[in-house]
Amino acid sequence: MRELTKAEEQVMLILWEIKEGLTKDVIEKMEAPKPAYNTVSTVIRVLEGKGFIDHRAIGNTHIYFPLITEAQYKHFAFDKVMNNYFENSYESLVSFLVKEKNMDIEALDELIQMAEKLKNKK
């Protein structure tokens, strides 16, 4: 799997939400100012070439749908962040959240409790 560009991610988020649709359906879900039809169509073709989406043809019309789930992409993206920025260390990640993102003690306690529950399930 490859990382999505911002434009590709925007299209994928919409396709994950609507499950399937035409190019015009994707554009309708976009915020203003909406990109040109040809721009969105190009992004869709790139996503198809990368294996993120496919289409079903009905005459000259293409109905696009995701091949990769949002959960699969989140897993990939999180793993990439963990590898590239936190050296696969959850301690480094939590330290970053506490120091840089001002994670409060209550949220940290919830995170610890969640980790303990997951640890006990193993």
PDB file of N, CA and C in Angstrom, residues 38-120:
ATOM      1  N   ASN A  38     -12.827  17.449 -14.223  1.00  0.00           N
ATOM      2  CA  ASN A  38     -11.663  16.754 -14.783  1.00  0.00           C
ATOM      3  C   ASN A  38     -10.594  16.496 -13.726  1.00  0.00           C
ATOM      4  N   THR A  39     -10.437  17.395 -12.781  1.00  0.00           N
ATOM      5  CA  THR A  39      -9.456  17.231 -11.709  1.00  0.00           C
ATOM      6  C   THR A  39      -9.819  16.031 -10.850  1.00  0.00           C
ATOM      7  N   VAL A  40     -11.076  15.948 -10.444  1.00  0.00           N
ATOM      8  CA  VAL A  40     -11.545  14.840  -9.611  1.00  0.00           C
ATOM      9  C   VAL A  40     -11.485  13.537 -10.394  1.00  0.00           C
ATOM     10  N   SER A  41     -11.858  13.590 -11.652  1.00  0.00           N
ATOM     11  CA  SER A  41     -11.806  12.406 -12.503  1.00  0.00           C
ATOM     12  C   SER A  41     -10.376  11.882 -12.612  1.00  0.00           C
ATOM     13  N   THR A  42      -9.410  12.767 -12.720  1.00  0.00           N
ATOM     14  CA  THR A  42      -8.001  12.372 -12.786  1.00  0.00           C
ATOM     15  C   THR A  42      -7.565  11.713 -11.483  1.00  0.00           C
ATOM     16  N   VAL A  43      -7.938  12.300 -10.358  1.00  0.00           N
ATOM     17  CA  VAL A  43      -7.589  11.726  -9.051  1.00  0.00           C
ATOM     18  C   VAL A  43      -8.197  10.331  -8.917  1.00  0.00           C
ATOM     19  N   ILE A  44      -9.417  10.175  -9.370  1.00  0.00           N
ATOM     20  CA  ILE A  44     -10.088   8.878  -9.308  1.00  0.00           C
ATOM     21  C   ILE A  44      -9.343   7.852 -10.158  1.00  0.00           C
ATOM     22  N   ARG A  45      -8.917   8.247 -11.354  1.00  0.00           N
ATOM     23  CA  ARG A  45      -8.166   7.310 -12.211  1.00  0.00           C
ATOM     24  C   ARG A  45      -6.829   6.932 -11.572  1.00  0.00           C
ATOM     25  N   VAL A  46      -6.183   7.878 -10.914  1.00  0.00           N
ATOM     26  CA  VAL A  46      -4.918   7.586 -10.232  1.00  0.00           C
ATOM     27  C   VAL A  46      -5.165   6.594  -9.096  1.00  0.00           C
ATOM     28  N   LEU A  47      -6.229   6.822  -8.317  1.00  0.00           N
ATOM     29  CA  LEU A  47      -6.566   5.905  -7.226  1.00  0.00           C
ATOM     30  C   LEU A  47      -6.863   4.502  -7.754  1.00  0.00           C
ATOM     31  N   GLU A  48      -7.508   4.450  -8.888  1.00  0.00           N
ATOM     32  CA  GLU A  48      -7.801   3.150  -9.495  1.00  0.00           C
ATOM     33  C   GLU A  48      -6.501   2.474  -9.924  1.00  0.00           C
ATOM     34  N   GLY A  49      -5.597   3.240 -10.508  1.00  0.00           N
ATOM     35  CA  GLY A  49      -4.308   2.704 -10.923  1.00  0.00           C
ATOM     36  C   GLY A  49      -3.471   2.207  -9.751  1.00  0.00           C
ATOM     37  N   LYS A  50      -3.614   2.858  -8.591  1.00  0.00           N
ATOM     38  CA  LYS A  50      -2.888   2.450  -7.389  1.00  0.00           C
ATOM     39  C   LYS A  50      -3.553   1.275  -6.675  1.00  0.00           C
ATOM     40  N   GLY A  51      -4.743   0.892  -7.128  1.00  0.00           N
ATOM     41  CA  GLY A  51      -5.434  -0.247  -6.528  1.00  0.00           C
ATOM     42  C   GLY A  51      -6.271   0.087  -5.309  1.00  0.00           C
ATOM     43  N   PHE A  52      -6.549   1.366  -5.091  1.00  0.00           N
ATOM     44  CA  PHE A  52      -7.377   1.766  -3.958  1.00  0.00           C
ATOM     45  C   PHE A  52      -8.862   1.642  -4.253  1.00  0.00           C
ATOM     46  N   ILE A  53      -9.229   1.848  -5.521  1.00  0.00           N
ATOM     47  CA  ILE A  53     -10.638   1.784  -5.909  1.00  0.00           C
ATOM     48  C   ILE A  53     -10.769   0.993  -7.204  1.00  0.00           C
ATOM     49  N   ASP A  54     -12.006   0.637  -7.520  1.00  0.00           N
ATOM     50  CA  ASP A  54     -12.327  -0.007  -8.789  1.00  0.00           C
ATOM     51  C   ASP A  54     -13.641   0.590  -9.262  1.00  0.00           C
ATOM     52  N   HIS A  55     -14.097   0.157 -10.402  1.00  0.00           N
ATOM     53  CA  HIS A  55     -15.377   0.661 -10.909  1.00  0.00           C
ATOM     54  C   HIS A  55     -16.189  -0.461 -11.532  1.00  0.00           C
ATOM     55  N   ARG A  56     -17.456  -0.173 -11.613  1.00  0.00           N
ATOM     56  CA  ARG A  56     -18.411  -1.034 -12.305  1.00  0.00           C
ATOM     57  C   ARG A  56     -18.977  -0.181 -13.443  1.00  0.00           C
ATOM     58  N   ALA A  57     -18.893  -0.690 -14.654  1.00  0.00           N
ATOM     59  CA  ALA A  57     -19.368   0.072 -15.814  1.00  0.00           C
ATOM     60  C   ALA A  57     -20.820  -0.258 -16.103  1.00  0.00           C
ATOM     61  N   ILE A  58     -21.594   0.789 -16.293  1.00  0.00           N
ATOM     62  CA  ILE A  58     -22.975   0.649 -16.757  1.00  0.00           C
ATOM     63  C   ILE A  58     -23.075   1.566 -17.973  1.00  0.00           C
ATOM     64  N   GLY A  59     -22.960   0.959 -19.144  1.00  0.00           N
ATOM     65  CA  GLY A  59     -22.874   1.759 -20.365  1.00  0.00           C
ATOM     66  C   GLY A  59     -21.575   2.552 -20.339  1.00  0.00           C
ATOM     67  N   ASN A  60     -21.685   3.853 -20.548  1.00  0.00           N
ATOM     68  CA  ASN A  60     -20.516   4.733 -20.501  1.00  0.00           C
ATOM     69  C   ASN A  60     -20.261   5.293 -19.105  1.00  0.00           C
ATOM     70  N   THR A  61     -21.080   4.917 -18.163  1.00  0.00           N
ATOM     71  CA  THR A  61     -20.985   5.444 -16.802  1.00  0.00           C
ATOM     72  C   THR A  61     -20.175   4.500 -15.926  1.00  0.00           C
ATOM     73  N   HIS A  62     -19.303   5.077 -15.104  1.00  0.00           N
ATOM     74  CA  HIS A  62     -18.512   4.295 -14.162  1.00  0.00           C
ATOM     75  C   HIS A  62     -18.938   4.619 -12.741  1.00  0.00           C
ATOM     76  N   ILE A  63     -19.257   3.569 -12.002  1.00  0.00           N
ATOM     77  CA  ILE A  63     -19.587   3.710 -10.591  1.00  0.00           C
ATOM     78  C   ILE A  63     -18.370   3.214  -9.809  1.00  0.00           C
ATOM     79  N   TYR A  64     -17.772   4.100  -9.026  1.00  0.00           N
ATOM     80  CA  TYR A  64     -16.533   3.795  -8.309  1.00  0.00           C
ATOM     81  C   TYR A  64     -16.820   3.334  -6.891  1.00  0.00           C
ATOM     82  N   PHE A  65     -15.964   2.427  -6.402  1.00  0.00           N
ATOM     83  CA  PHE A  65     -16.103   1.923  -5.036  1.00  0.00           C
ATOM     84  C   PHE A  65     -14.721   1.577  -4.488  1.00  0.00           C
ATOM     85  N   PRO A  66     -14.529   1.689  -3.173  1.00  0.00           N
ATOM     86  CA  PRO A  66     -13.228   1.409  -2.570  1.00  0.00           C
ATOM     87  C   PRO A  66     -12.908  -0.086  -2.560  1.00  0.00           C
ATOM     88  N   LEU A  67     -11.644  -0.399  -2.776  1.00  0.00           N
ATOM     89  CA  LEU A  67     -11.143  -1.759  -2.608  1.00  0.00           C
ATOM     90  C   LEU A  67     -10.425  -1.906  -1.268  1.00  0.00           C
ATOM     91  N   ILE A  68      -9.941  -0.786  -0.750  1.00  0.00           N
ATOM     92  CA  ILE A  68      -9.240  -0.730   0.531  1.00  0.00           C
ATOM     93  C   ILE A  68     -10.184  -0.082   1.532  1.00  0.00           C
ATOM     94  N   THR A  69     -10.353  -0.701   2.692  1.00  0.00           N
ATOM     95  CA  THR A  69     -11.236  -0.111   3.698  1.00  0.00           C
ATOM     96  C   THR A  69     -10.529   1.037   4.408  1.00  0.00           C
ATOM     97  N   GLU A  70     -11.319   1.867   5.017  1.00  0.00           N
ATOM     98  CA  GLU A  70     -10.755   2.972   5.796  1.00  0.00           C
ATOM     99  C   GLU A  70      -9.903   2.427   6.937  1.00  0.00           C
ATOM    100  N   ALA A  71     -10.361   1.359   7.568  1.00  0.00           N
ATOM    101  CA  ALA A  71      -9.607   0.751   8.674  1.00  0.00           C
ATOM    102  C   ALA A  71      -8.248   0.236   8.188  1.00  0.00           C
ATOM    103  N   GLN A  72      -8.212  -0.378   7.003  1.00  0.00           N
ATOM    104  CA  GLN A  72      -6.933  -0.861   6.461  1.00  0.00           C
ATOM    105  C   GLN A  72      -5.970   0.293   6.233  1.00  0.00           C
ATOM    106  N   TYR A  73      -6.489   1.407   5.702  1.00  0.00           N
ATOM    107  CA  TYR A  73      -5.613   2.552   5.439  1.00  0.00           C
ATOM    108  C   TYR A  73      -5.161   3.202   6.751  1.00  0.00           C
ATOM    109  N   LYS A  74      -6.042   3.302   7.721  1.00  0.00           N
ATOM    110  CA  LYS A  74      -5.654   3.860   9.022  1.00  0.00           C
ATOM    111  C   LYS A  74      -4.530   3.042   9.638  1.00  0.00           C
ATOM    112  N   HIS A  75      -4.645   1.731   9.550  1.00  0.00           N
ATOM    113  CA  HIS A  75      -3.613   0.840  10.090  1.00  0.00           C
ATOM    114  C   HIS A  75      -2.276   1.099   9.391  1.00  0.00           C
ATOM    115  N   PHE A  76      -2.307   1.183   8.070  1.00  0.00           N
ATOM    116  CA  PHE A  76      -1.103   1.461   7.291  1.00  0.00           C
ATOM    117  C   PHE A  76      -0.503   2.812   7.682  1.00  0.00           C
ATOM    118  N   ALA A  77      -1.347   3.852   7.735  1.00  0.00           N
ATOM    119  CA  ALA A  77      -0.860   5.201   8.035  1.00  0.00           C
ATOM    120  C   ALA A  77      -0.289   5.282   9.453  1.00  0.00           C
ATOM    121  N   PHE A  78      -0.952   4.645  10.399  1.00  0.00           N
ATOM    122  CA  PHE A  78      -0.465   4.658  11.781  1.00  0.00           C
ATOM    123  C   PHE A  78       0.877   3.939  11.885  1.00  0.00           C
ATOM    124  N   ASP A  79       0.980   2.783  11.236  1.00  0.00           N
ATOM    125  CA  ASP A  79       2.250   2.050  11.250  1.00  0.00           C
ATOM    126  C   ASP A  79       3.378   2.885  10.655  1.00  0.00           C
ATOM    127  N   LYS A  80       3.066   3.626   9.606  1.00  0.00           N
ATOM    128  CA  LYS A  80       4.080   4.470   8.976  1.00  0.00           C
ATOM    129  C   LYS A  80       4.535   5.568   9.929  1.00  0.00           C
ATOM    130  N   VAL A  81       3.594   6.204  10.599  1.00  0.00           N
ATOM    131  CA  VAL A  81       3.936   7.248  11.571  1.00  0.00           C
ATOM    132  C   VAL A  81       4.755   6.655  12.710  1.00  0.00           C
ATOM    133  N   MET A  82       4.334   5.499  13.215  1.00  0.00           N
ATOM    134  CA  MET A  82       5.073   4.856  14.305  1.00  0.00           C
ATOM    135  C   MET A  82       6.503   4.536  13.879  1.00  0.00           C
ATOM    136  N   ASN A  83       6.674   4.003  12.678  1.00  0.00           N
ATOM    137  CA  ASN A  83       8.018   3.660  12.194  1.00  0.00           C
ATOM    138  C   ASN A  83       8.873   4.890  11.945  1.00  0.00           C
ATOM    139  N   ASN A  84       8.318   5.871  11.247  1.00  0.00           N
ATOM    140  CA  ASN A  84       9.106   7.017  10.810  1.00  0.00           C
ATOM    141  C   ASN A  84       9.365   8.056  11.895  1.00  0.00           C
ATOM    142  N   TYR A  85       8.454   8.198  12.843  1.00  0.00           N
ATOM    143  CA  TYR A  85       8.582   9.291  13.806  1.00  0.00           C
ATOM    144  C   TYR A  85       8.777   8.844  15.246  1.00  0.00           C
ATOM    145  N   PHE A  86       8.395   7.615  15.565  1.00  0.00           N
ATOM    146  CA  PHE A  86       8.468   7.172  16.960  1.00  0.00           C
ATOM    147  C   PHE A  86       9.271   5.886  17.134  1.00  0.00           C
ATOM    148  N   GLU A  87      10.002   5.478  16.089  1.00  0.00           N
ATOM    149  CA  GLU A  87      10.865   4.303  16.127  1.00  0.00           C
ATOM    150  C   GLU A  87      10.147   3.077  16.698  1.00  0.00           C
ATOM    151  N   ASN A  88       8.871   2.935  16.348  1.00  0.00           N
ATOM    152  CA  ASN A  88       8.027   1.823  16.806  1.00  0.00           C
ATOM    153  C   ASN A  88       7.920   1.737  18.321  1.00  0.00           C
ATOM    154  N   SER A  89       8.058   2.858  18.987  1.00  0.00           N
ATOM    155  CA  SER A  89       8.011   2.898  20.448  1.00  0.00           C
ATOM    156  C   SER A  89       6.739   3.604  20.905  1.00  0.00           C
ATOM    157  N   TYR A  90       5.863   2.846  21.577  1.00  0.00           N
ATOM    158  CA  TYR A  90       4.647   3.453  22.101  1.00  0.00           C
ATOM    159  C   TYR A  90       4.971   4.426  23.223  1.00  0.00           C
ATOM    160  N   GLU A  91       6.068   4.168  23.923  1.00  0.00           N
ATOM    161  CA  GLU A  91       6.505   5.097  24.964  1.00  0.00           C
ATOM    162  C   GLU A  91       6.836   6.462  24.355  1.00  0.00           C
ATOM    163  N   SER A  92       7.511   6.453  23.203  1.00  0.00           N
ATOM    164  CA  SER A  92       7.834   7.703  22.513  1.00  0.00           C
ATOM    165  C   SER A  92       6.561   8.406  22.044  1.00  0.00           C
ATOM    166  N   LEU A  93       5.610   7.634  21.563  1.00  0.00           N
ATOM    167  CA  LEU A  93       4.343   8.206  21.115  1.00  0.00           C
ATOM    168  C   LEU A  93       3.607   8.872  22.277  1.00  0.00           C
ATOM    169  N   VAL A  94       3.494   8.162  23.392  1.00  0.00           N
ATOM    170  CA  VAL A  94       2.786   8.714  24.552  1.00  0.00           C
ATOM    171  C   VAL A  94       3.532   9.928  25.091  1.00  0.00           C
ATOM    172  N   SER A  95       4.845   9.856  25.138  1.00  0.00           N
ATOM    173  CA  SER A  95       5.643  10.992  25.590  1.00  0.00           C
ATOM    174  C   SER A  95       5.381  12.217  24.716  1.00  0.00           C
ATOM    175  N   PHE A  96       5.311  12.005  23.401  1.00  0.00           N
ATOM    176  CA  PHE A  96       5.012  13.091  22.474  1.00  0.00           C
ATOM    177  C   PHE A  96       3.625  13.683  22.764  1.00  0.00           C
ATOM    178  N   LEU A  97       2.643  12.814  22.936  1.00  0.00           N
ATOM    179  CA  LEU A  97       1.280  13.289  23.192  1.00  0.00           C
ATOM    180  C   LEU A  97       1.210  14.115  24.474  1.00  0.00           C
ATOM    181  N   VAL A  98       1.900  13.651  25.495  1.00  0.00           N
ATOM    182  CA  VAL A  98       1.872  14.353  26.780  1.00  0.00           C
ATOM    183  C   VAL A  98       2.595  15.693  26.672  1.00  0.00           C
ATOM    184  N   LYS A  99       3.792  15.690  26.091  1.00  0.00           N
ATOM    185  CA  LYS A  99       4.615  16.905  26.036  1.00  0.00           C
ATOM    186  C   LYS A  99       4.154  17.904  24.987  1.00  0.00           C
ATOM    187  N   GLU A 100       3.963  17.414  23.757  1.00  0.00           N
ATOM    188  CA  GLU A 100       3.713  18.316  22.629  1.00  0.00           C
ATOM    189  C   GLU A 100       2.238  18.646  22.417  1.00  0.00           C
ATOM    190  N   LYS A 101       1.373  17.750  22.793  1.00  0.00           N
ATOM    191  CA  LYS A 101      -0.055  17.962  22.552  1.00  0.00           C
ATOM    192  C   LYS A 101      -0.823  18.207  23.851  1.00  0.00           C
ATOM    193  N   ASN A 102      -0.071  18.403  24.921  1.00  0.00           N
ATOM    194  CA  ASN A 102      -0.660  18.742  26.219  1.00  0.00           C
ATOM    195  C   ASN A 102      -1.765  17.781  26.647  1.00  0.00           C
ATOM    196  N   MET A 103      -1.506  16.488  26.491  1.00  0.00           N
ATOM    197  CA  MET A 103      -2.471  15.475  26.917  1.00  0.00           C
ATOM    198  C   MET A 103      -2.652  15.613  28.427  1.00  0.00           C
ATOM    199  N   ASP A 104      -3.891  15.753  28.877  1.00  0.00           N
ATOM    200  CA  ASP A 104      -4.114  15.928  30.316  1.00  0.00           C
ATOM    201  C   ASP A 104      -4.055  14.590  31.047  1.00  0.00           C
ATOM    202  N   ILE A 105      -3.971  14.662  32.361  1.00  0.00           N
ATOM    203  CA  ILE A 105      -3.776  13.470  33.192  1.00  0.00           C
ATOM    204  C   ILE A 105      -4.953  12.504  33.075  1.00  0.00           C
ATOM    205  N   GLU A 106      -6.169  13.024  32.898  1.00  0.00           N
ATOM    206  CA  GLU A 106      -7.346  12.161  32.762  1.00  0.00           C
ATOM    207  C   GLU A 106      -7.264  11.335  31.472  1.00  0.00           C
ATOM    208  N   ALA A 107      -6.883  11.986  30.383  1.00  0.00           N
ATOM    209  CA  ALA A 107      -6.756  11.274  29.109  1.00  0.00           C
ATOM    210  C   ALA A 107      -5.632  10.247  29.189  1.00  0.00           C
ATOM    211  N   LEU A 108      -4.549  10.603  29.875  1.00  0.00           N
ATOM    212  CA  LEU A 108      -3.439   9.672  30.049  1.00  0.00           C
ATOM    213  C   LEU A 108      -3.873   8.467  30.880  1.00  0.00           C
ATOM    214  N   ASP A 109      -4.639   8.708  31.944  1.00  0.00           N
ATOM    215  CA  ASP A 109      -5.165   7.612  32.756  1.00  0.00           C
ATOM    216  C   ASP A 109      -6.060   6.685  31.929  1.00  0.00           C
ATOM    217  N   GLU A 110      -6.903   7.263  31.074  1.00  0.00           N
ATOM    218  CA  GLU A 110      -7.769   6.458  30.204  1.00  0.00           C
ATOM    219  C   GLU A 110      -6.938   5.601  29.258  1.00  0.00           C
ATOM    220  N   LEU A 111      -5.873   6.194  28.732  1.00  0.00           N
ATOM    221  CA  LEU A 111      -4.990   5.463  27.828  1.00  0.00           C
ATOM    222  C   LEU A 111      -4.321   4.300  28.551  1.00  0.00           C
ATOM    223  N   ILE A 112      -3.874   4.533  29.760  1.00  0.00           N
ATOM    224  CA  ILE A 112      -3.236   3.478  30.558  1.00  0.00           C
ATOM    225  C   ILE A 112      -4.234   2.366  30.861  1.00  0.00           C
ATOM    226  N   GLN A 113      -5.460   2.732  31.244  1.00  0.00           N
ATOM    227  CA  GLN A 113      -6.495   1.730  31.536  1.00  0.00           C
ATOM    228  C   GLN A 113      -6.822   0.902  30.292  1.00  0.00           C
ATOM    229  N   MET A 114      -6.901   1.560  29.145  1.00  0.00           N
ATOM    230  CA  MET A 114      -7.180   0.865  27.895  1.00  0.00           C
ATOM    231  C   MET A 114      -6.047  -0.129  27.593  1.00  0.00           C
ATOM    232  N   ALA A 115      -4.811   0.306  27.789  1.00  0.00           N
ATOM    233  CA  ALA A 115      -3.657  -0.565  27.541  1.00  0.00           C
ATOM    234  C   ALA A 115      -3.677  -1.766  28.487  1.00  0.00           C
ATOM    235  N   GLU A 116      -4.046  -1.531  29.727  1.00  0.00           N
ATOM    236  CA  GLU A 116      -4.115  -2.630  30.710  1.00  0.00           C
ATOM    237  C   GLU A 116      -5.186  -3.639  30.309  1.00  0.00           C
ATOM    238  N   LYS A 117      -6.339  -3.158  29.868  1.00  0.00           N
ATOM    239  CA  LYS A 117      -7.411  -4.060  29.432  1.00  0.00           C
ATOM    240  C   LYS A 117      -6.953  -4.906  28.245  1.00  0.00           C
ATOM    241  N   LEU A 118      -6.288  -4.265  27.278  1.00  0.00           N
ATOM    242  CA  LEU A 118      -5.810  -5.013  26.119  1.00  0.00           C
ATOM    243  C   LEU A 118      -4.744  -6.026  26.530  1.00  0.00           C
ATOM    244  N   LYS A 119      -3.901  -5.629  27.434  1.00  0.00           N
ATOM    245  CA  LYS A 119      -2.840  -6.535  27.915  1.00  0.00           C
ATOM    246  C   LYS A 119      -3.427  -7.744  28.614  1.00  0.00           C
ATOM    247  N   ASN A 120      -4.488  -7.543  29.399  1.00  0.00           N
ATOM    248  CA  ASN A 120      -5.127  -8.639  30.129  1.00  0.00           C
ATOM    249  C   ASN A 120      -5.891  -9.592  29.212  1.00  0.00           C
TER     250      ASN A 120
END
